[in-house]
Coordinates of C-alpha atoms in Angstrom, one line a residue:
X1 CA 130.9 31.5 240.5
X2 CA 133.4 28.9 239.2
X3 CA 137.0 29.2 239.8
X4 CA 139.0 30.1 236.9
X5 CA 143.0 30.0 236.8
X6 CA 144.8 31.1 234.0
X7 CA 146.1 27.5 232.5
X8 CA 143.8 25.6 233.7
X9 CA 141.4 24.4 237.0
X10 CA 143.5 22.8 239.4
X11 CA 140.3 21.4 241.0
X12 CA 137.3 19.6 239.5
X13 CA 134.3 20.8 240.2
X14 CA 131.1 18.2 240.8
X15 CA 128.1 19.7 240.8
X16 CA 124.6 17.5 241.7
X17 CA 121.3 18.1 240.3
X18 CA 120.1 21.1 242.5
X19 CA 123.8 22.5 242.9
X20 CA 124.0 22.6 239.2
X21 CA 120.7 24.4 238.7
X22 CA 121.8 26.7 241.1
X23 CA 125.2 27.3 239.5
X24 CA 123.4 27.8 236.6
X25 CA 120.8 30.3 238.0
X26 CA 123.2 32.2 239.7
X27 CA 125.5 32.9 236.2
X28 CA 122.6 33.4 234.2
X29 CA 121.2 36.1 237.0
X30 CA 123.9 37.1 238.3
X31 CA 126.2 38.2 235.6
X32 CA 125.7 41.8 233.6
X33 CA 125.3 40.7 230.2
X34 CA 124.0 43.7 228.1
X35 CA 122.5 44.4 225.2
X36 CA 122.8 40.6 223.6
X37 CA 121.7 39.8 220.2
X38 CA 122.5 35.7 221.2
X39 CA 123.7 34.0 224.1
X40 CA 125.5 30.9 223.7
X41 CA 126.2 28.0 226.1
X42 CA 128.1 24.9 225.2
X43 CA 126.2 21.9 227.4
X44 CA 127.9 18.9 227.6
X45 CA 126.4 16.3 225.5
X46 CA 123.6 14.1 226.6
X47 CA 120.3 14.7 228.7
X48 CA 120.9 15.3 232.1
X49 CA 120.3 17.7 234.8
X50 CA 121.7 20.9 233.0
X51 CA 119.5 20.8 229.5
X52 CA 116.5 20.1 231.6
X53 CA 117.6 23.5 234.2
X54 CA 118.0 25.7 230.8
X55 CA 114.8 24.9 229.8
X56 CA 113.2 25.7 233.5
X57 CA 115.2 29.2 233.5
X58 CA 114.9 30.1 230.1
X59 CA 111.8 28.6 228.6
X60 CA 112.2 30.8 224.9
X61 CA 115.7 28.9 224.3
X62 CA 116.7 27.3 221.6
X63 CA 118.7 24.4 220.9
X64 CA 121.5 23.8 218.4
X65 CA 122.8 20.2 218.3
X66 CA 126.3 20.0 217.7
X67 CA 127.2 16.3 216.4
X68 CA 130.2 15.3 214.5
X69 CA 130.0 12.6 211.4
X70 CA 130.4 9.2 213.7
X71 CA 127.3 7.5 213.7
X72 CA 127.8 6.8 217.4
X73 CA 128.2 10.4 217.9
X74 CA 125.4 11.3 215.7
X75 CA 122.9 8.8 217.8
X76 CA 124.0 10.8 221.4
X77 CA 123.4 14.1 219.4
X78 CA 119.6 12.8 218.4
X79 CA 119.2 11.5 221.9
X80 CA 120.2 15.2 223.1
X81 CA 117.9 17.0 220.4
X82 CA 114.6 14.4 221.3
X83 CA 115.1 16.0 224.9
X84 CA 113.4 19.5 223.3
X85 CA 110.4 17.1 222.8
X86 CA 110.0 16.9 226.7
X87 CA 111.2 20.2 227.8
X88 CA 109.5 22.1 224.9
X89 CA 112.3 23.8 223.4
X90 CA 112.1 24.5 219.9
X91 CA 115.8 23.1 217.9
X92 CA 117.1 25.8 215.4
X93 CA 119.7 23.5 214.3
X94 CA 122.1 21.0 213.8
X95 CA 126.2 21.3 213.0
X96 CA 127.8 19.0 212.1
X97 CA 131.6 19.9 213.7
X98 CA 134.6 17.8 212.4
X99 CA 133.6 16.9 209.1
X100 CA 136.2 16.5 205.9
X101 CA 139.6 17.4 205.9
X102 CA 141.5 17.9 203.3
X103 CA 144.3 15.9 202.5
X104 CA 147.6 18.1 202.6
X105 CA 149.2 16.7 199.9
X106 CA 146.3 16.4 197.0
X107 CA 143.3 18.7 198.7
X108 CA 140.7 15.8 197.9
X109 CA 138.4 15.5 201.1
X110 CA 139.3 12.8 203.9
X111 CA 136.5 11.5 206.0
X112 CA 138.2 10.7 209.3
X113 CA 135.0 10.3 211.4
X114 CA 133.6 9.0 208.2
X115 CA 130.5 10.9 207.3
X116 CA 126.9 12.1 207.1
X117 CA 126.2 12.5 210.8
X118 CA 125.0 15.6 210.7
X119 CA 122.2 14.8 208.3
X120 CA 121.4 12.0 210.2
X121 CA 120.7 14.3 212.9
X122 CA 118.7 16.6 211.1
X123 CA 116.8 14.0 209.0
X124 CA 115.7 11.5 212.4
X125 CA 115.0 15.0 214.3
X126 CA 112.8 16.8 211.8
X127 CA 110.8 13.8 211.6
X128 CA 110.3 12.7 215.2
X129 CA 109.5 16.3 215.9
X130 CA 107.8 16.8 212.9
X131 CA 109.1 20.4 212.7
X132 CA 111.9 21.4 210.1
X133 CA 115.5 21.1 211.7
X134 CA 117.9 22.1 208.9
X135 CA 121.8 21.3 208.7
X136 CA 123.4 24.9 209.6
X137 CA 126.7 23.5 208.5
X138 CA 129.3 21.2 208.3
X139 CA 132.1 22.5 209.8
X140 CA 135.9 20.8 208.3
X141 CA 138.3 19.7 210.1
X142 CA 141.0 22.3 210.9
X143 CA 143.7 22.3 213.7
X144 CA 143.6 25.8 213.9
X145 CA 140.0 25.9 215.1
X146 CA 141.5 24.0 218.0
X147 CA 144.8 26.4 218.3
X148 CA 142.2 29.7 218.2
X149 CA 140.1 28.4 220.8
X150 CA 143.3 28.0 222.7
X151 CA 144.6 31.3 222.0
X152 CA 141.7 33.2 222.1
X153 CA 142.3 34.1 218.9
X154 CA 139.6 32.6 216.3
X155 CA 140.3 31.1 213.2
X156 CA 137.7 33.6 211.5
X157 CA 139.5 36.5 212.4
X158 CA 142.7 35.2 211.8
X159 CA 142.0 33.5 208.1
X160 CA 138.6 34.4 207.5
X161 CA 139.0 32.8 204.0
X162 CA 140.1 29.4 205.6
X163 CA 136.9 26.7 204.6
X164 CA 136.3 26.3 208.6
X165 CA 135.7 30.4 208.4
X166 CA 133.4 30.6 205.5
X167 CA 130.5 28.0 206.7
X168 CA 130.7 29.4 210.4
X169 CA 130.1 32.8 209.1
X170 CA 126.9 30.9 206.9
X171 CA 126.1 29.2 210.2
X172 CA 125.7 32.5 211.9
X173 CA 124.1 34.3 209.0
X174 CA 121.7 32.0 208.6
X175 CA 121.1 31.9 212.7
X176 CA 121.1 35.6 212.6
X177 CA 118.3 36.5 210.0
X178 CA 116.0 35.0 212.0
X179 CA 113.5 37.3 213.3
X180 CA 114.2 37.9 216.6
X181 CA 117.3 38.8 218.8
X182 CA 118.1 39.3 222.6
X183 CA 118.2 42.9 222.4
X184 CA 116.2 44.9 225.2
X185 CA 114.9 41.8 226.6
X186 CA 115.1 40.2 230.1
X187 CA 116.1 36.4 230.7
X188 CA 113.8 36.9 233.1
X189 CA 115.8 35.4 236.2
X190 CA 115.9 37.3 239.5
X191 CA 119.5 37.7 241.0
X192 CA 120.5 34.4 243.1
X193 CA 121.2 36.8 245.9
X194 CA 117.8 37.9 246.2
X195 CA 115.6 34.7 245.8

């Protein structure tokens, strides 16, 4: 669907409204995915076109809003989560991604993006939804998040006792008691090629 080169995309790609839903239709349709417990897909931030086509093609989604502790930040990440309000999508969650990190030298905490963000998110969300929408986590700062994303190699395999590991590993045990999986279910999407 989207051309992939090892390194990088030589190209952008820009994708309008109906292009995008399509896009989106066709990967979600098109691609053998098997027996899934979860399936994941990092939006970009924000409302547009590609929250509101998730909710058309998969209307039992859920959303987890990923914000980080800047209060700027933090009011996009509300903006994104009020968007479930419209397209009826219940919110499992917020992260907050970038928190402390702790100074090299001493270990105390440093807030570089200051803090609290990710309550913010949860607190303004639960009550202008009036549903519960809990803080998963707050994820610290760690280069080697970045460097394991890079490599392919994540930081929870390769120090599962680094901070960072621990509260993703709450994060998805917490996601993953929850009642129901993916498992034996259809997304319910008809392959793009046969519409």
């Amino acid at each position: 669907m989207l051309p992939f080169k090892p390194g990088g995309v030589s190209q952008p790609v820009a994708f309008r409204g109906p292009m995008l839903h399509r896009a989106l239709q066709q990967f979600l349709a098109d691609v053998w995915w098997g027996d899934l417990d979860v399936l994941l897909l990092d939006l970009p931030p924000g409302t547009g076109d590609i929250a509101i086509s998730v909710a058309q093609l998969l209307p039992a989604a859920e959303l987890i809003v990923v914000t980080t502790p800047q209060t700027a930040v933090a009011e996009v990440a509300i903006r994104a989560g009020m968007l479930a309000q419209q397209t009826k999508t219940r919110v499992s969650g917020v992260i907050e991604n970038m928190s402390a990190f702790p100074c090299p030298h001493c270990g105390e905490p440093m807030d570089l993006f200051g803090s609290g963000g990710g309550q913010m998110v949860a607190e303004t969300l639960s009550r202008e939804l009036g549903t519960d929408v809990p803080l998963l986590g707050r994820v610290p700062f760690d280069v080697r998040l970045r460097e394991g994303g890079d490599s392919g190699q994540p930081l929870v395999l390769t120090d599962p006792d680094a901070p960072a590991s621990t509260v993703l590993r709450e994060i998805s045990t917490r996601l993953g008691t929850r009642a129901r999986g993916l498992a034996g279910m259809s997304l319910g999407l008809t392959p793009a090629g046969r519409l």
